[in-house]
Amino acid sequence: QEREQFGKPIADFQGVQFMLADMAMQIEAARQLVYHAAAVSERGESSATYFGAAAKCFASDVAMKVTTDCVQIFGGYGYVKDYPVERFMRDAKITQIYEGTNQIQRIVIARALMNGTSGASK
């Protein structure tokens, strides 16, 4: 709400508002998938591997996309170490790598789908 372009706050631009809305929806979808994966795991269901991989992969992809969009919204300030957005983006990237890269998580997901242990809606 502080950053301005063409004499008005960038938050007033429809394109930025759409980005913010998309980010909020993606974060909530990721949160719900993580909660579901945790519940499935807690119950010891056979689909825990599938949902764990899906949650890790989706949530880390969302984290990377959302933080990249935040850097874009912040403009040049998004790359300055004085603002936390730059660190958030670096932190988001590592979530796609550790505990099995997202490519590996996608293999786990695909195998669960093929062998019928995904528990995913048909």
XYZ file of N, CA and C in Angstrom:
366
model
N 0.805 -1.193 0.000
C 0.000 0.000 0.000
C 0.847 1.255 0.000
N 2.153 1.087 0.254
C 3.048 2.245 0.245
C 3.665 2.475 -1.127
N 3.972 1.405 -1.838
C 4.632 1.536 -3.134
C 3.650 2.115 -4.143
N 4.132 3.079 -4.933
C 3.264 3.751 -5.896
C 3.819 3.634 -7.307
N 2.917 3.610 -8.256
C 3.216 3.695 -9.680
C 2.178 4.623 -10.293
N 2.617 5.482 -11.168
C 1.722 6.414 -11.862
C 0.891 7.230 -10.870
N 1.482 7.538 -9.713
C 0.835 8.405 -8.742
C -0.203 7.762 -7.847
N -0.329 6.435 -7.890
C -1.275 5.795 -6.974
C -0.697 4.486 -6.448
N -1.178 4.035 -5.293
C -0.642 2.797 -4.710
C -0.826 1.612 -5.654
N 0.189 0.762 -5.736
C 0.081 -0.376 -6.656
C -1.036 -1.324 -6.231
N -1.423 -1.297 -4.961
C -2.523 -2.144 -4.490
C -3.851 -1.757 -5.138
N -3.923 -0.569 -5.729
C -5.141 -0.136 -6.414
C -5.269 -0.723 -7.817
N -4.199 -1.303 -8.336
C -4.231 -1.861 -9.687
C -4.855 -3.255 -9.668
N -5.752 -3.487 -10.603
C -6.467 -4.755 -10.663
C -5.521 -5.939 -10.822
N -4.484 -5.782 -11.612
C -3.532 -6.873 -11.816
C -2.851 -7.288 -10.521
N -2.488 -6.323 -9.698
C -1.869 -6.619 -8.403
C -2.900 -7.261 -7.479
N -4.123 -6.770 -7.519
C -5.178 -7.357 -6.695
C -5.414 -8.818 -7.074
N -5.397 -9.111 -8.380
C -5.547 -10.500 -8.825
C -4.399 -11.358 -8.301
N -3.176 -10.823 -8.369
C -2.019 -11.569 -7.861
C -2.181 -11.866 -6.374
N -2.604 -10.878 -5.608
C -2.788 -11.068 -4.172
C -3.868 -12.111 -3.886
N -4.964 -12.043 -4.630
C -6.044 -13.018 -4.447
C -5.567 -14.426 -4.792
N -4.844 -14.555 -5.901
C -4.313 -15.867 -6.292
C -3.353 -16.409 -5.242
N -2.502 -15.538 -4.716
C -1.557 -15.972 -3.683
C -2.302 -16.471 -2.448
N -3.326 -15.746 -2.036
C -4.094 -16.153 -0.854
C -4.766 -17.506 -1.076
N -5.350 -17.704 -2.265
C -6.007 -18.983 -2.561
C -5.008 -20.129 -2.590
N -3.858 -19.905 -3.210
C -2.843 -20.951 -3.298
C -2.308 -21.325 -1.923
N -2.078 -20.334 -1.085
C -1.583 -20.607 0.267
C -2.607 -21.422 1.049
N -3.874 -21.048 0.951
C -4.908 -21.786 1.685
C -5.057 -23.210 1.151
N -4.986 -23.392 -0.161
C -5.060 -24.741 -0.733
C -3.890 -25.593 -0.249
N -2.708 -25.018 -0.225
C -1.531 -25.747 0.264
C -1.698 -26.097 1.738
N -2.177 -25.158 2.518
C -2.382 -25.391 3.956
C -3.352 -26.561 4.175
N -4.451 -26.565 3.436
C -5.445 -27.626 3.609
C -4.896 -28.990 3.191
N -4.096 -29.027 2.129
C -3.489 -30.290 1.706
C -2.507 -30.790 2.758
N -1.738 -29.893 3.346
C -0.805 -30.279 4.415
C -1.579 -30.816 5.616
N -2.652 -30.136 6.006
C -3.473 -30.614 7.126
C -4.043 -32.001 6.831
N -4.521 -32.193 5.603
C -5.086 -33.492 5.232
C -4.008 -34.575 5.265
N -2.847 -34.276 4.737
C -1.745 -35.247 4.751
C -1.376 -35.618 6.182
N -1.359 -34.638 7.065
C -1.040 -34.910 8.469
C -2.102 -35.798 9.106
N -3.364 -35.537 8.813
C -4.453 -36.339 9.375
C -4.396 -37.777 8.869
N -4.149 -37.945 7.577
C -4.036 -39.281 6.981
C -2.866 -40.034 7.606
N -1.765 -39.351 7.781
C -0.585 -39.971 8.389
C -0.860 -40.361 9.841
N -1.508 -39.480 10.563
C -1.831 -39.743 11.976
C -2.718 -40.982 12.122
N -3.615 -41.180 11.152
C -4.503 -42.348 11.192
C -3.824 -43.609 10.672
N -2.627 -43.463 10.123
C -1.889 -44.616 9.615
C -2.452 -45.203 8.333
N -3.106 -44.395 7.538
C -3.713 -44.874 6.293
C -2.646 -45.158 5.242
N -2.963 -46.076 4.339
C -2.004 -46.463 3.296
C -1.729 -45.332 2.313
N -2.601 -44.351 2.257
C -2.422 -43.224 1.335
C -1.514 -42.135 1.908
N -0.945 -42.371 3.082
C -0.114 -41.345 3.726
C 1.089 -40.965 2.872
N 1.698 -41.926 2.212
C 2.859 -41.627 1.365
C 2.460 -40.707 0.218
N 1.337 -41.037 -0.421
C 0.838 -40.212 -1.519
C 0.555 -38.785 -1.047
N -0.233 -38.664 0.006
C -0.616 -37.329 0.464
C 0.562 -36.557 1.039
N 1.494 -37.248 1.660
C 2.700 -36.579 2.154
C 3.519 -36.002 1.017
N 3.707 -36.808 -0.029
C 4.464 -36.341 -1.194
C 3.730 -35.202 -1.899
N 2.413 -35.350 -2.034
C 1.623 -34.312 -2.702
C 1.665 -33.004 -1.919
N 1.545 -33.101 -0.603
C 1.563 -31.898 0.231
C 2.917 -31.209 0.171
N 3.988 -31.987 0.267
C 5.340 -31.414 0.232
C 5.591 -30.741 -1.110
N 5.234 -31.426 -2.175
C 5.469 -30.911 -3.522
C 4.626 -29.657 -3.786
N 3.339 -29.748 -3.515
C 2.444 -28.628 -3.798
C 2.771 -27.416 -2.934
N 2.946 -27.639 -1.636
C 3.207 -26.519 -0.728
C 4.524 -25.822 -1.052
N 5.543 -26.586 -1.406
C 6.823 -25.950 -1.728
C 6.757 -25.217 -3.065
N 6.021 -25.762 -4.035
C 5.825 -25.040 -5.297
C 5.047 -23.744 -5.065
N 4.022 -23.805 -4.225
C 3.250 -22.606 -3.898
C 4.135 -21.583 -3.191
N 4.946 -22.042 -2.253
C 5.842 -21.123 -1.539
C 6.762 -20.403 -2.513
N 7.297 -21.140 -3.478
C 8.201 -20.526 -4.452
C 7.457 -19.534 -5.340
N 6.273 -19.919 -5.814
C 5.510 -19.032 -6.692
C 5.070 -17.770 -5.952
N 4.567 -17.939 -4.747
C 4.076 -16.792 -3.979
C 5.215 -15.836 -3.637
N 6.342 -16.373 -3.221
C 7.451 -15.477 -2.877
C 8.024 -14.792 -4.112
N 8.044 -15.485 -5.241
C 8.486 -14.859 -6.485
C 7.540 -13.724 -6.870
N 6.239 -13.957 -6.733
C 5.265 -12.899 -7.013
C 5.430 -11.726 -6.048
N 5.732 -12.022 -4.794
C 5.967 -10.945 -3.813
C 7.169 -10.097 -4.207
N 8.229 -10.756 -4.642
C 9.413 -10.018 -5.092
C 9.033 -9.119 -6.264
N 8.220 -9.630 -7.176
C 7.785 -8.831 -8.321
C 6.970 -7.624 -7.857
N 6.070 -7.830 -6.919
C 5.248 -6.731 -6.418
C 6.112 -5.684 -5.710
N 7.107 -6.147 -4.963
C 7.990 -5.223 -4.255
C 8.935 -4.487 -5.197
N 9.072 -4.970 -6.421
C 9.970 -4.330 -7.373
C 11.410 -4.467 -6.920
N 12.197 -3.437 -7.111
C 13.609 -3.463 -6.735
C 13.836 -3.749 -5.262
N 12.899 -3.344 -4.424
C 13.031 -3.612 -2.991
C 12.986 -5.107 -2.689
N 12.383 -5.871 -3.579
C 12.287 -7.310 -3.370
C 13.622 -8.017 -3.377
N 14.639 -7.394 -3.964
C 15.971 -7.996 -4.040
C 16.929 -7.454 -2.986
N 16.494 -6.465 -2.237
C 17.354 -5.840 -1.241
C 17.273 -6.630 0.059
N 18.433 -6.922 0.634
C 18.458 -7.721 1.858
C 17.860 -7.003 3.059
N 17.577 -5.713 2.928
C 16.934 -4.964 4.012
C 15.470 -5.369 4.193
N 14.906 -6.002 3.178
C 13.509 -6.434 3.230
C 13.466 -7.958 3.316
N 12.557 -8.510 4.117
C 12.534 -9.968 4.313
C 12.075 -10.760 3.091
N 11.474 -10.106 2.113
C 10.944 -10.815 0.944
C 12.044 -11.590 0.228
N 13.204 -11.001 0.121
C 14.331 -11.648 -0.563
C 14.700 -12.951 0.141
N 14.747 -12.939 1.461
C 15.082 -14.143 2.227
C 13.973 -15.183 2.118
N 12.720 -14.739 2.121
C 11.603 -15.672 1.994
C 11.699 -16.458 0.694
N 12.105 -15.769 -0.389
C 12.217 -16.457 -1.672
C 13.335 -17.497 -1.630
N 14.460 -17.151 -1.024
C 15.548 -18.128 -0.897
C 15.118 -19.309 -0.031
N 14.422 -19.020 1.056
C 13.940 -20.088 1.932
C 12.935 -20.982 1.211
N 12.091 -20.385 0.385
C 11.100 -21.162 -0.362
C 11.777 -22.112 -1.344
N 12.846 -21.663 -1.972
C 13.534 -22.507 -2.958
C 14.067 -23.782 -2.324
N 14.625 -23.677 -1.135
C 15.197 -24.869 -0.512
C 14.110 -25.885 -0.175
N 12.882 -25.436 0.050
C 11.811 -26.395 0.358
C 11.484 -27.283 -0.837
N 11.840 -26.838 -2.040
C 11.639 -27.669 -3.223
C 12.737 -28.712 -3.370
N 13.798 -28.572 -2.584
C 14.974 -29.423 -2.758
C 15.140 -30.429 -1.631
N 15.083 -29.976 -0.369
C 15.383 -30.899 0.726
C 14.245 -31.887 0.956
N 14.577 -32.965 1.656
C 13.641 -34.065 1.937
C 13.062 -34.655 0.654
N 13.856 -34.693 -0.385
C 13.417 -35.226 -1.672
C 12.946 -34.109 -2.575
N 13.612 -33.962 -3.706
C 13.230 -32.895 -4.631
C 11.790 -33.081 -5.084
N 11.216 -32.025 -5.614
C 9.841 -32.132 -6.075
C 9.695 -33.086 -7.251
N 10.760 -33.266 -8.015
C 10.701 -34.260 -9.086
C 10.563 -35.663 -8.481
N 11.296 -35.929 -7.417
C 11.182 -37.221 -6.737
C 9.792 -37.368 -6.131
N 9.267 -36.308 -5.542
C 7.916 -36.367 -4.965
C 6.886 -36.694 -6.043
N 7.080 -36.165 -7.240
C 6.151 -36.458 -8.338
C 6.235 -37.926 -8.751
N 7.413 -38.508 -8.686
C 7.549 -39.943 -8.969
C 6.798 -40.744 -7.908
N 6.952 -40.377 -6.653
C 6.241 -41.051 -5.556
C 4.732 -40.952 -5.771
N 4.261 -39.777 -6.149
C 2.834 -39.557 -6.401
C 2.360 -40.438 -7.551
N 3.098 -40.432 -8.651
C 2.706 -41.219 -9.821
C 2.661 -42.706 -9.499
N 3.635 -43.199 -8.766
C 3.649 -44.625 -8.404
C 2.463 -44.983 -7.516
N 2.128 -44.101 -6.597
C 0.966 -44.355 -5.740
C -0.318 -44.372 -6.563
N -0.404 -43.499 -7.548
C -1.574 -43.490 -8.428
C -1.661 -44.778 -9.238
N -0.512 -45.240 -9.728
C -0.497 -46.439 -10.573
C -0.742 -47.720 -9.787
N -0.306 -47.772 -8.521
C -0.497 -49.019 -7.773
C -1.726 -48.984 -6.872
N -2.505 -47.919 -6.968
C -3.781 -47.866 -6.261
C -3.705 -47.534 -4.787
N -2.585 -46.997 -4.316
C -2.475 -46.659 -2.893
C -2.588 -45.165 -2.631
N -3.045 -44.426 -3.630
C -3.083 -42.968 -3.467
C -4.237 -42.506 -2.587
N -5.342 -43.204 -2.646
C -6.508 -42.721 -1.921
C -7.089 -41.468 -2.545
N -6.568 -41.093 -3.703
C -7.051 -39.894 -4.396
C -8.443 -40.152 -4.949
N -9.222 -39.097 -5.038
C -10.571 -39.218 -5.583
C -10.501 -39.720 -7.008
N -11.384 -40.618 -7.318
C -11.386 -41.204 -8.662
C -12.323 -40.458 -9.571
